[in-house]
XYZ file of C-alpha atoms in Angstrom:
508
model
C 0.000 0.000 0.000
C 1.292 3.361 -0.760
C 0.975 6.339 1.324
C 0.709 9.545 0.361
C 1.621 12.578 3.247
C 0.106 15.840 2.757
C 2.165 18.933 3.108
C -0.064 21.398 4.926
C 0.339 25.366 5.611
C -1.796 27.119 8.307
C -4.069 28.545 5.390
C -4.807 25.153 3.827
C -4.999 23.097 6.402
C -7.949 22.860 6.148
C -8.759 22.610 2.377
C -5.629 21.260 1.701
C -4.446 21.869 -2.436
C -4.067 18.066 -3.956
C -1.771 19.458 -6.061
C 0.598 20.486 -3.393
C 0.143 16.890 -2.036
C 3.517 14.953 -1.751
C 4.299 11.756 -2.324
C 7.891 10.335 -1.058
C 9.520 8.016 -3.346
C 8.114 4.563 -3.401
C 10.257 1.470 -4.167
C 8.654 -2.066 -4.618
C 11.008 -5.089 -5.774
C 13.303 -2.029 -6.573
C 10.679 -0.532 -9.397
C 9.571 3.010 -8.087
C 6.320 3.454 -8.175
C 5.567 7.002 -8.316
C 4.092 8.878 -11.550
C 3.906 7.172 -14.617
C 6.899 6.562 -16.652
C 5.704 7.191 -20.312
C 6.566 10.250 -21.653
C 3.198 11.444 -23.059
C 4.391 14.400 -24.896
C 7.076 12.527 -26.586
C 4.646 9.632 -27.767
C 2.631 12.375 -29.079
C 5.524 13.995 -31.273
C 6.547 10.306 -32.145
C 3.498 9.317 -33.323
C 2.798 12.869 -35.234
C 6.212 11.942 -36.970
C 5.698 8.134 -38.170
C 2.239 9.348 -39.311
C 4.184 12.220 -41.637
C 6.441 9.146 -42.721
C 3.413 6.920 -43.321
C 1.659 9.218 -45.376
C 4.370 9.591 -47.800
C 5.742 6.606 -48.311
C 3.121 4.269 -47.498
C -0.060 6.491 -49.203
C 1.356 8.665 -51.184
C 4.474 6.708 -53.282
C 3.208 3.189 -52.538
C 0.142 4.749 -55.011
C 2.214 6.134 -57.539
C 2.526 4.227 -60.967
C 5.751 6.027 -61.602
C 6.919 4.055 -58.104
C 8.304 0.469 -57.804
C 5.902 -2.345 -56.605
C 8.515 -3.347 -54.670
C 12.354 -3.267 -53.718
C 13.423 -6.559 -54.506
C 16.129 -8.168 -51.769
C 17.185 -12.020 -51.282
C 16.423 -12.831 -47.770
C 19.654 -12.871 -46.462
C 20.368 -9.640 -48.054
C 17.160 -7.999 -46.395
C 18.275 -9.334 -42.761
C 21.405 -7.533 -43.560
C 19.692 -4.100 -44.611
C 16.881 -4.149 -41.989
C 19.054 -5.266 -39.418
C 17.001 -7.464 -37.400
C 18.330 -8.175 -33.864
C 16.991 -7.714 -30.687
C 18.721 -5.513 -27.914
C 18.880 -4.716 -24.340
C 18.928 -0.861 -25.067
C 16.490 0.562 -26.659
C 17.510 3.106 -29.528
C 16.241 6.835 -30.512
C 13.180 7.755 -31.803
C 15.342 9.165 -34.538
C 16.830 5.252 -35.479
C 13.041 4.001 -35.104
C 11.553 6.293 -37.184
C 14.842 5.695 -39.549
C 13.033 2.322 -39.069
C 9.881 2.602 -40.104
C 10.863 4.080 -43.541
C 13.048 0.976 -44.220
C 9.896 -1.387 -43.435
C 8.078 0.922 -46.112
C 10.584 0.590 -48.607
C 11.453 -2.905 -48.768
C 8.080 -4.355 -48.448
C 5.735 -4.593 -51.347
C 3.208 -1.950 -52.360
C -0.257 -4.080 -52.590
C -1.803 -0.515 -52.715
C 0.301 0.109 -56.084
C -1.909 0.021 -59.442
C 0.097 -2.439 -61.027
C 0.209 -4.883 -58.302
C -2.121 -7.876 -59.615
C -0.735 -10.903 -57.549
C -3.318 -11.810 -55.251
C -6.924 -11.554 -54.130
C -6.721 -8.247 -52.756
C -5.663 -5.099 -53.419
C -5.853 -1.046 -53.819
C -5.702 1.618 -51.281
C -9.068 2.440 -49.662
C -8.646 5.511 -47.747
C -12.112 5.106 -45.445
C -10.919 2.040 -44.489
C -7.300 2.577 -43.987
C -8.417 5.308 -40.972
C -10.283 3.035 -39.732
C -7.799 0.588 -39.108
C -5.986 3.880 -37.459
C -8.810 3.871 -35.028
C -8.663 0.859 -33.698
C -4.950 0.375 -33.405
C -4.958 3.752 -31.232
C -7.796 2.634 -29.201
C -6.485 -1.015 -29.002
C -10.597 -2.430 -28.254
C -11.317 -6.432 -28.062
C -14.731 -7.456 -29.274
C -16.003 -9.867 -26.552
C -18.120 -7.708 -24.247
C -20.297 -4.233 -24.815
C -19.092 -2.842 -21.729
C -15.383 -3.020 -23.234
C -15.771 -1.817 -26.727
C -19.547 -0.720 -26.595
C -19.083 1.088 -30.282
C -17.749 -1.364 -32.189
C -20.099 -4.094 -31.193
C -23.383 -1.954 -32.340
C -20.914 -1.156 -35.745
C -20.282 -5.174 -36.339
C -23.862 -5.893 -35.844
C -25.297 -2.970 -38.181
C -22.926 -4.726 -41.044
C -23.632 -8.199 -40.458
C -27.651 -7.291 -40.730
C -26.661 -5.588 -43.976
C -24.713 -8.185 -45.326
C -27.615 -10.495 -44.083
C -29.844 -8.423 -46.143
C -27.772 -8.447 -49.408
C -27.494 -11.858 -49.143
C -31.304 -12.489 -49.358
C -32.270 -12.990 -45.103
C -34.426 -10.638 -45.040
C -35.602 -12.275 -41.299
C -32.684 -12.308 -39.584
C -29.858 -14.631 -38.610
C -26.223 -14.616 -36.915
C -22.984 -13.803 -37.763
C -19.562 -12.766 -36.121
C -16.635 -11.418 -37.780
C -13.119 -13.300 -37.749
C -9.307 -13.675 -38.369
C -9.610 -14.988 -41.731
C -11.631 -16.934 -44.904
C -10.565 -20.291 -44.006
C -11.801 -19.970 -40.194
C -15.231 -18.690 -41.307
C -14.617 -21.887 -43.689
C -13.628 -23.758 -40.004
C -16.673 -22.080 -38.130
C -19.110 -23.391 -40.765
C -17.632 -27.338 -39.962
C -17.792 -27.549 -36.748
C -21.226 -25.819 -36.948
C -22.928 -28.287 -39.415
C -21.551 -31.266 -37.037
C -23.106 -29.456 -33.693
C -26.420 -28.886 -36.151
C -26.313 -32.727 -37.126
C -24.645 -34.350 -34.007
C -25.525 -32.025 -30.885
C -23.789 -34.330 -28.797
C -20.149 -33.707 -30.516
C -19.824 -30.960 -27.864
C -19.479 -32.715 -24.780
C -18.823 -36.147 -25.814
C -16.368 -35.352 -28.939
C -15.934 -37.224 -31.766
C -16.448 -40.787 -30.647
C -19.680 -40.410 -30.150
C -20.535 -39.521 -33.408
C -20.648 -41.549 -36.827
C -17.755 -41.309 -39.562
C -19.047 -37.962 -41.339
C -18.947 -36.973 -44.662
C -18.400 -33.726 -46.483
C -18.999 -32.640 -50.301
C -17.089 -29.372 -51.702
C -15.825 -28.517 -54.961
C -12.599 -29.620 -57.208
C -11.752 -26.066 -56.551
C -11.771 -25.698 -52.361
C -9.690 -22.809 -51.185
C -6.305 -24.594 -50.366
C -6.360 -23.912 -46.475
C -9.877 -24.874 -45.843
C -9.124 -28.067 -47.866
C -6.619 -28.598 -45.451
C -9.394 -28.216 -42.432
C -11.845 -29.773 -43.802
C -9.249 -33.554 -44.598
C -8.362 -33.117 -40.608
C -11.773 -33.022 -39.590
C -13.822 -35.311 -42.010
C -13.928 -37.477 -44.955
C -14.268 -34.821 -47.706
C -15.583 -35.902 -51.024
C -14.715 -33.488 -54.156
C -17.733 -32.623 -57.087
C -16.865 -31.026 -60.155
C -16.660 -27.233 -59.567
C -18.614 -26.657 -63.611
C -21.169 -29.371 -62.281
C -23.165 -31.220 -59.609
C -23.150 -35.038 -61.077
C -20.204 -35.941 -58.806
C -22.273 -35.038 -56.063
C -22.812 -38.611 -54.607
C -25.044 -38.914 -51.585
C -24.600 -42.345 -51.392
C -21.667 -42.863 -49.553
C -24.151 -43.695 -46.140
C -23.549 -47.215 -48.131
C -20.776 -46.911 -46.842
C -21.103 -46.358 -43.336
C -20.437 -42.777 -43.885
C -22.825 -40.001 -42.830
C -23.362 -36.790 -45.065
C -23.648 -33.661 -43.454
C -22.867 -31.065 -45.410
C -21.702 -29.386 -48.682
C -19.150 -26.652 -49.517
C -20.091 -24.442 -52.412
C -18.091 -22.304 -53.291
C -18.428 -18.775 -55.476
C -15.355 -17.481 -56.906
C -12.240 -19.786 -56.805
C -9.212 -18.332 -56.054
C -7.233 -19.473 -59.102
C -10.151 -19.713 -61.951
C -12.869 -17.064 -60.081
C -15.471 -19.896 -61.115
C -18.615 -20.350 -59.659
C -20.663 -23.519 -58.231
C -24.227 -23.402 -59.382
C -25.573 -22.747 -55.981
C -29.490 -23.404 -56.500
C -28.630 -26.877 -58.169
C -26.218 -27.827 -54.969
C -29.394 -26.476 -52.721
C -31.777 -28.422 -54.570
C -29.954 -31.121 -52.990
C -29.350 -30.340 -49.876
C -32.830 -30.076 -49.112
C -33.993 -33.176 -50.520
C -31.111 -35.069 -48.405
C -30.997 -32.414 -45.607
C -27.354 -31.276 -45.307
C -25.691 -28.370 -44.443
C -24.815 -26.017 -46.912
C -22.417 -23.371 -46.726
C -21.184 -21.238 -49.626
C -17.459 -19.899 -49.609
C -17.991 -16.399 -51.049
C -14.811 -15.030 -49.368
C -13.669 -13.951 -53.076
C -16.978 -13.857 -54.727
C -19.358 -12.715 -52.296
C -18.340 -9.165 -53.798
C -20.517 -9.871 -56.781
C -23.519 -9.710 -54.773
C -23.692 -5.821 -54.151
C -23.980 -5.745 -58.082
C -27.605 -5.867 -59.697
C -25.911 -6.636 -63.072
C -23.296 -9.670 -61.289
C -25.583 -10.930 -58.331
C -27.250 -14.004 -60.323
C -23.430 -15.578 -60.567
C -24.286 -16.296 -56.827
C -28.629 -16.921 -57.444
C -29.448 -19.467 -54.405
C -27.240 -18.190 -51.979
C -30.292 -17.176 -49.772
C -31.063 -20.741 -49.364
C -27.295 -21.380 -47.728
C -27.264 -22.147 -44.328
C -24.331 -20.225 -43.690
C -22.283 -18.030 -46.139
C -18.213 -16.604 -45.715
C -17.513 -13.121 -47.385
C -14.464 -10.914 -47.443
C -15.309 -7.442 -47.578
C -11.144 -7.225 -47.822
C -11.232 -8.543 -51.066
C -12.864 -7.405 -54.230
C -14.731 -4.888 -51.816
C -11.430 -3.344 -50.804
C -11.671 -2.911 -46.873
C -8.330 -3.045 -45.040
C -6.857 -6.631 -43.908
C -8.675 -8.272 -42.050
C -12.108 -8.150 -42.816
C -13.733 -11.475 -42.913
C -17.309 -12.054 -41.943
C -19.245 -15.471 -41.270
C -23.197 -15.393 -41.958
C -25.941 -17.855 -40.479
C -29.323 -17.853 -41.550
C -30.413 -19.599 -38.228
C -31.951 -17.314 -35.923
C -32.003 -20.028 -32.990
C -28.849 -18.965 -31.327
C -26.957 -22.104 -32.970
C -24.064 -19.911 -33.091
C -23.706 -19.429 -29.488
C -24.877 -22.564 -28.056
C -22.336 -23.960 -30.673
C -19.051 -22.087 -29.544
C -19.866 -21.023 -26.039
C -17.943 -21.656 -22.638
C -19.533 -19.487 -20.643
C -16.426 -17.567 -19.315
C -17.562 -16.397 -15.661
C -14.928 -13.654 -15.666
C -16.352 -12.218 -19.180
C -20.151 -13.319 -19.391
C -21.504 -12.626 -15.916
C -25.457 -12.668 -17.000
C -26.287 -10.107 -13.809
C -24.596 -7.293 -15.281
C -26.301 -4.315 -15.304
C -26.887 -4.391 -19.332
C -28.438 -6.066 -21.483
C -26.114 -8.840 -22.235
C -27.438 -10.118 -25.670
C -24.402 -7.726 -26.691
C -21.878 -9.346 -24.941
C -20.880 -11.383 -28.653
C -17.617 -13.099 -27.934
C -19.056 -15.858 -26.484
C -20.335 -17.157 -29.777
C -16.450 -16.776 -31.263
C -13.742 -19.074 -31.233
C -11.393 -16.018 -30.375
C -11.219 -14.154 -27.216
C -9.187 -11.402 -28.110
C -11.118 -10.289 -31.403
C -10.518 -7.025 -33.247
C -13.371 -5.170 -34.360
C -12.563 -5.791 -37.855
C -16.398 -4.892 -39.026
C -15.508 -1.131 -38.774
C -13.162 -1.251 -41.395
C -16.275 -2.148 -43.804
C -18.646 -0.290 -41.785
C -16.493 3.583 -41.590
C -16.067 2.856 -45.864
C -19.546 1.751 -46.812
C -20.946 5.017 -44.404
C -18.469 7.127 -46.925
C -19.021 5.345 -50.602
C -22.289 4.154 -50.076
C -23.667 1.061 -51.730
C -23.960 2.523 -55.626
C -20.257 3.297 -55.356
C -19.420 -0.289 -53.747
C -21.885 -1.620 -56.949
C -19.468 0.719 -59.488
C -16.258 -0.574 -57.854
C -17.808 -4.472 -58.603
C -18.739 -3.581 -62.217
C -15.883 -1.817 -63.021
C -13.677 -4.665 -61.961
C -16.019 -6.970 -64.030
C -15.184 -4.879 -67.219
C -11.531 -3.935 -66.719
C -11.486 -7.565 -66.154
C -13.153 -8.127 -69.680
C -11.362 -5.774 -71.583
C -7.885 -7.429 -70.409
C -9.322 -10.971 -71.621
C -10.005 -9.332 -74.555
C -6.971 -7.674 -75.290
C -5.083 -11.338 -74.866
C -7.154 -12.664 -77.155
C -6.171 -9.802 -79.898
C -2.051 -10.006 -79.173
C -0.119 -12.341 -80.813
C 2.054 -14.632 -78.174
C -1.146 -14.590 -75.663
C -3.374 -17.835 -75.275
C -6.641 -16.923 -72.571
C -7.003 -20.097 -70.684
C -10.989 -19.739 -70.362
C -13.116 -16.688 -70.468
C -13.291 -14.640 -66.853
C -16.789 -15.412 -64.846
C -15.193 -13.101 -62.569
C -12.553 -10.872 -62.147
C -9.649 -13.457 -62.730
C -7.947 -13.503 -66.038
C -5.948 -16.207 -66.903
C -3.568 -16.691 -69.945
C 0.141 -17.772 -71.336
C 2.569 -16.149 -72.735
C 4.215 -17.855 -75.449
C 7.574 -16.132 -76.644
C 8.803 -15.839 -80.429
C 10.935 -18.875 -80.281
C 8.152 -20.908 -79.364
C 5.052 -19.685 -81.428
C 5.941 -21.642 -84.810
C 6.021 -25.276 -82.798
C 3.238 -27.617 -82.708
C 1.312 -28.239 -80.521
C 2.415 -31.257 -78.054
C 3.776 -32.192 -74.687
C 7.527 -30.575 -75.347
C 5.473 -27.466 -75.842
C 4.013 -27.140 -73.321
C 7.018 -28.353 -71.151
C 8.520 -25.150 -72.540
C 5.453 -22.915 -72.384
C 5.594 -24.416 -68.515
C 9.154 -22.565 -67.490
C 7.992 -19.302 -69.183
C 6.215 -17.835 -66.545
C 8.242 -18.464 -63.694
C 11.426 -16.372 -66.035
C 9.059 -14.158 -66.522
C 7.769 -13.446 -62.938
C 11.249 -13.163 -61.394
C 12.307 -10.798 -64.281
C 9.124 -8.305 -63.112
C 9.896 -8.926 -59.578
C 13.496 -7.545 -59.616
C 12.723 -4.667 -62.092
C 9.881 -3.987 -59.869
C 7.234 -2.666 -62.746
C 4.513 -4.891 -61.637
C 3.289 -8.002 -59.899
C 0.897 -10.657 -61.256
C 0.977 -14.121 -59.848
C 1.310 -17.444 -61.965
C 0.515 -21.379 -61.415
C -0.045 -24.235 -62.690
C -3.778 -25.861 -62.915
C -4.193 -29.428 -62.931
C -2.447 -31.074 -66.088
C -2.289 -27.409 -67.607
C 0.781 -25.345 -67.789
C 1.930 -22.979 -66.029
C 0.364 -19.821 -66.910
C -0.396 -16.130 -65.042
C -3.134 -14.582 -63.509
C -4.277 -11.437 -63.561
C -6.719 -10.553 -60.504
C -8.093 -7.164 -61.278
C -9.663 -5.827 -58.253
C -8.795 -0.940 -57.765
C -10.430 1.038 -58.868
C -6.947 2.752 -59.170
C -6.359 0.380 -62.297
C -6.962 2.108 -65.379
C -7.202 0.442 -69.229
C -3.762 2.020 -69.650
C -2.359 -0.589 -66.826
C -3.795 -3.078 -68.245
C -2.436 -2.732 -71.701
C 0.900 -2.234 -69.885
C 0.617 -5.492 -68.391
C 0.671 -7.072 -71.547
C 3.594 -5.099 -73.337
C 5.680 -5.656 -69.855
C 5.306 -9.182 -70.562
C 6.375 -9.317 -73.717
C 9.471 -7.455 -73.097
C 10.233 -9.300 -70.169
C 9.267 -12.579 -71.771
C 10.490 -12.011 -75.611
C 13.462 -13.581 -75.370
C 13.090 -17.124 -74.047
């Protein structure tokens, strides 16, 4: 306990001044105690700095076509540069912010115009100060009396996303760390729907279970969904591999995994068909619109995802196509039983006391996975107050026919092979150099036409002009894809695209 002496005078002895009160130093475990030992000024002038720093290099060259996508380093070369080890002594403010402009530089610039390499992209201003926000006010979403704002913000969004999804009644939701744990959450909830017991008891007291989801599964949910249950691939162009049958087995079917937009292809699953099925068999079925989902704010795209109302649960990444800062995942439920919470909840006595003096239908967290949760909803919430939904529609449509103009631009230039027509905003292709353009067609071809894009990527990558990622696809070749996604990206980028790589590419 510390003590605190007041120094009194005759005059205030009575009414003595607390600010003349005196505290003698206090030493506990040899840490004194008195006054806090943050210099609040300096933090202030710190922070004022690396925001002047962030702003430039971060917003306003990371934007800049004329700029680099990126500074291109081997790793051992960037330890060297960034110097990365750990200290007793701190250093100045001066070497940190010194710092912070190196992390700027070398890393890449997703927010650049000509960055193309993955799912995301684009600076979104709205969304970007939102992210401010909550790092400055460091909230946790578990309870309203802890971050009382930001729960009434992620529950606004999730009843609009609801509502653009087509449940007009109602349902759940929560917002989470990722596409492939809304992909997680949907699981484990199908099994609790079909095998209440599974929560208590665990797996032994349930049958061998069965899951259905396309050729095309995002690659980490795949990897869930194999350590949790038998999974059983369909067709992603088609439901006739769609085999309920397997209870023949000894197998129980619970649920199917649609999915709209693939990461490599941006092809849809013909969601009424797959529901058409899942109600006659009753099974689960969830719809993986973490990339797609976008397509749905846009009257002219939404039938690519026609049926989705009837999912029983749905994931969407507003961080995606819709541009809100990472991360920004949400997880939708149609059920409006509280399946969610009696699914996922401990009942944490230190965090979900039910006599608190509120109305504790607010207190969300207990219906998450997560404790510690960030209020990721306001990222989406803060933008879509600012653009409103026509603009987030325009954004959609716009990627839709930059997207459309690229494939058709390929299919125009000599050297360029489109791999299938875009359903979305993915535009895949080869590029086949000089040397190899007079060959015929057969398996050393496409050997060759197989090592072109890798060349080809590393070239871009140390220049720095521009990023677009490449793969292979099954028996096919390796070839490049193109994810168009800013509204930053103008037809002049992607015409540039093209002529970068055939300059880059025109010699193999």
């Amino acid at each position: 306990m510390v003590f605190c002496f007041l120094i009194l005078t005759e005059s205030s002895s009575e009414n003595p001044d607390p600010v003349k009160a005196k505290c003698p130093p206090v030493l506990v475990d040899d840490v004194y105690l008195n006054g806090p030992t943050l210099d609040v000024n300096g933090a202030e002038d710190f922070i004022r700095e690396s925001m002047r720093i962030i702003t430039e290099d971060a917003v306003k060259k990371a934007t800049d076509v004329r700029e680099k996508v990126c500074e291109w380093h081997s790793p051992e070369d960037l330890k060297e540069l960034l110097d990365l080890q750990l200290t007793d002594e701190g250093e100045s403010d001066t070497r940190i912010l010194e710092r912070c402009r190196d992390a700027i530089r070398y890393s890449v610039k997703t927010t650049h115009p000509r960055f193309f390499n993955q799912l995301y992209a684009g600076m979104e201003p709205y969304s970007m100060v939102a992210s401010f926000i909550i790092e400055a006010l460091k909230p946790s979403l578990y309870t309203y009396e802890v971050s009382p704002v930001f729960t009434l913000v992620e529950d606004a969004v999730l009843r609009k996303m609801r509502e653009v999804i087509g449940w007009k009644e109602g349902g759940d939701g929560i917002f989470n760390a990722g596409g492939s744990l809304s992909n997680m959450y949907a699981v484990n909830l199908a099994r609790y729907h079909h095998c209440p017991d599974v929560k208590e008891l665990g797996l032994s007291a349930v049958p061998r279970l069965v899951l259905f989801t396309s050729q095309e599964v995002h690659s980490k949910s795949q990897t869930f969904f194999w350590l949790q249950n038998s999974c059983i691939k369909y067709d992603t162009f088609g439901v006739k591999g769609l085999n309920v049958r397997v209870c023949d087995q000894g197998a129980v079917p619970f649920m199917v995994n649609a999915t709209a937009g693939t990461t490599v292809l941006g092809a849809f699953d013909p969601i009424e068909e797959i529901a058409d099925i899942c109600e006659k068999h009753n099974l689960w079925l969830h719809v993986d619109a973490c990339w797609g989902g976008a397509a749905l704010m846009s009257a002219k795209h939404k039938h690519l995802l026609k049926g989705v109302h009837r999912a029983n649960s749905v994931a969407w990444n507003p961080h995606k196509m819709l541009m809100a800062c990472l991360q920004c995942c949400a997880f939708l439920v149609r059920d409006k039983t509280g399946l969610l919470q009696r699914c996922y909840s401990a009942r944490a006595s230190y965090l979900f006391q039910q006599d608190k003096f509120y109305d504790v239908s607010y207190d969300t967290g207990d219906k998450s996975v997560q404790c510690s949760r960030k209020p990721d909803a306001f990222k989406f919430w803060l933008m879509w107050k600012a653009l409103g939904s026509k603009e987030l529609e325009q954004r959609v449509d716009r990627a839709f026919a930059m997207a459309k103009y690229l494939a058709q631009e390929v299919k125009k230039r000599e050297g360029f092979r489109l791999l299938m027509e875009p359903e979305y905003a993915n535009v895949c292709f080869w590029y086949i150099p000089p040397s190899l353009r007079d060959l015929p067609d057969s398996t050393e071809l496409w050997e060759k036409i197989h090592k072109v894009a890798p060349v080809v990527k590393e070239r871009m990558m140390k220049k720095g002009s521009m990023m677009v990622g490449y793969q292979p696809h099954g028996d096919k070749a390796n070839f490049f894809r193109m994810i168009i996604i800013s509204p930053q990206v103008s037809r002049q980028d992607m015409d540039f695209v093209l002529d970068e790589i055939d300059r880059l590419g025109r010699d193999l």
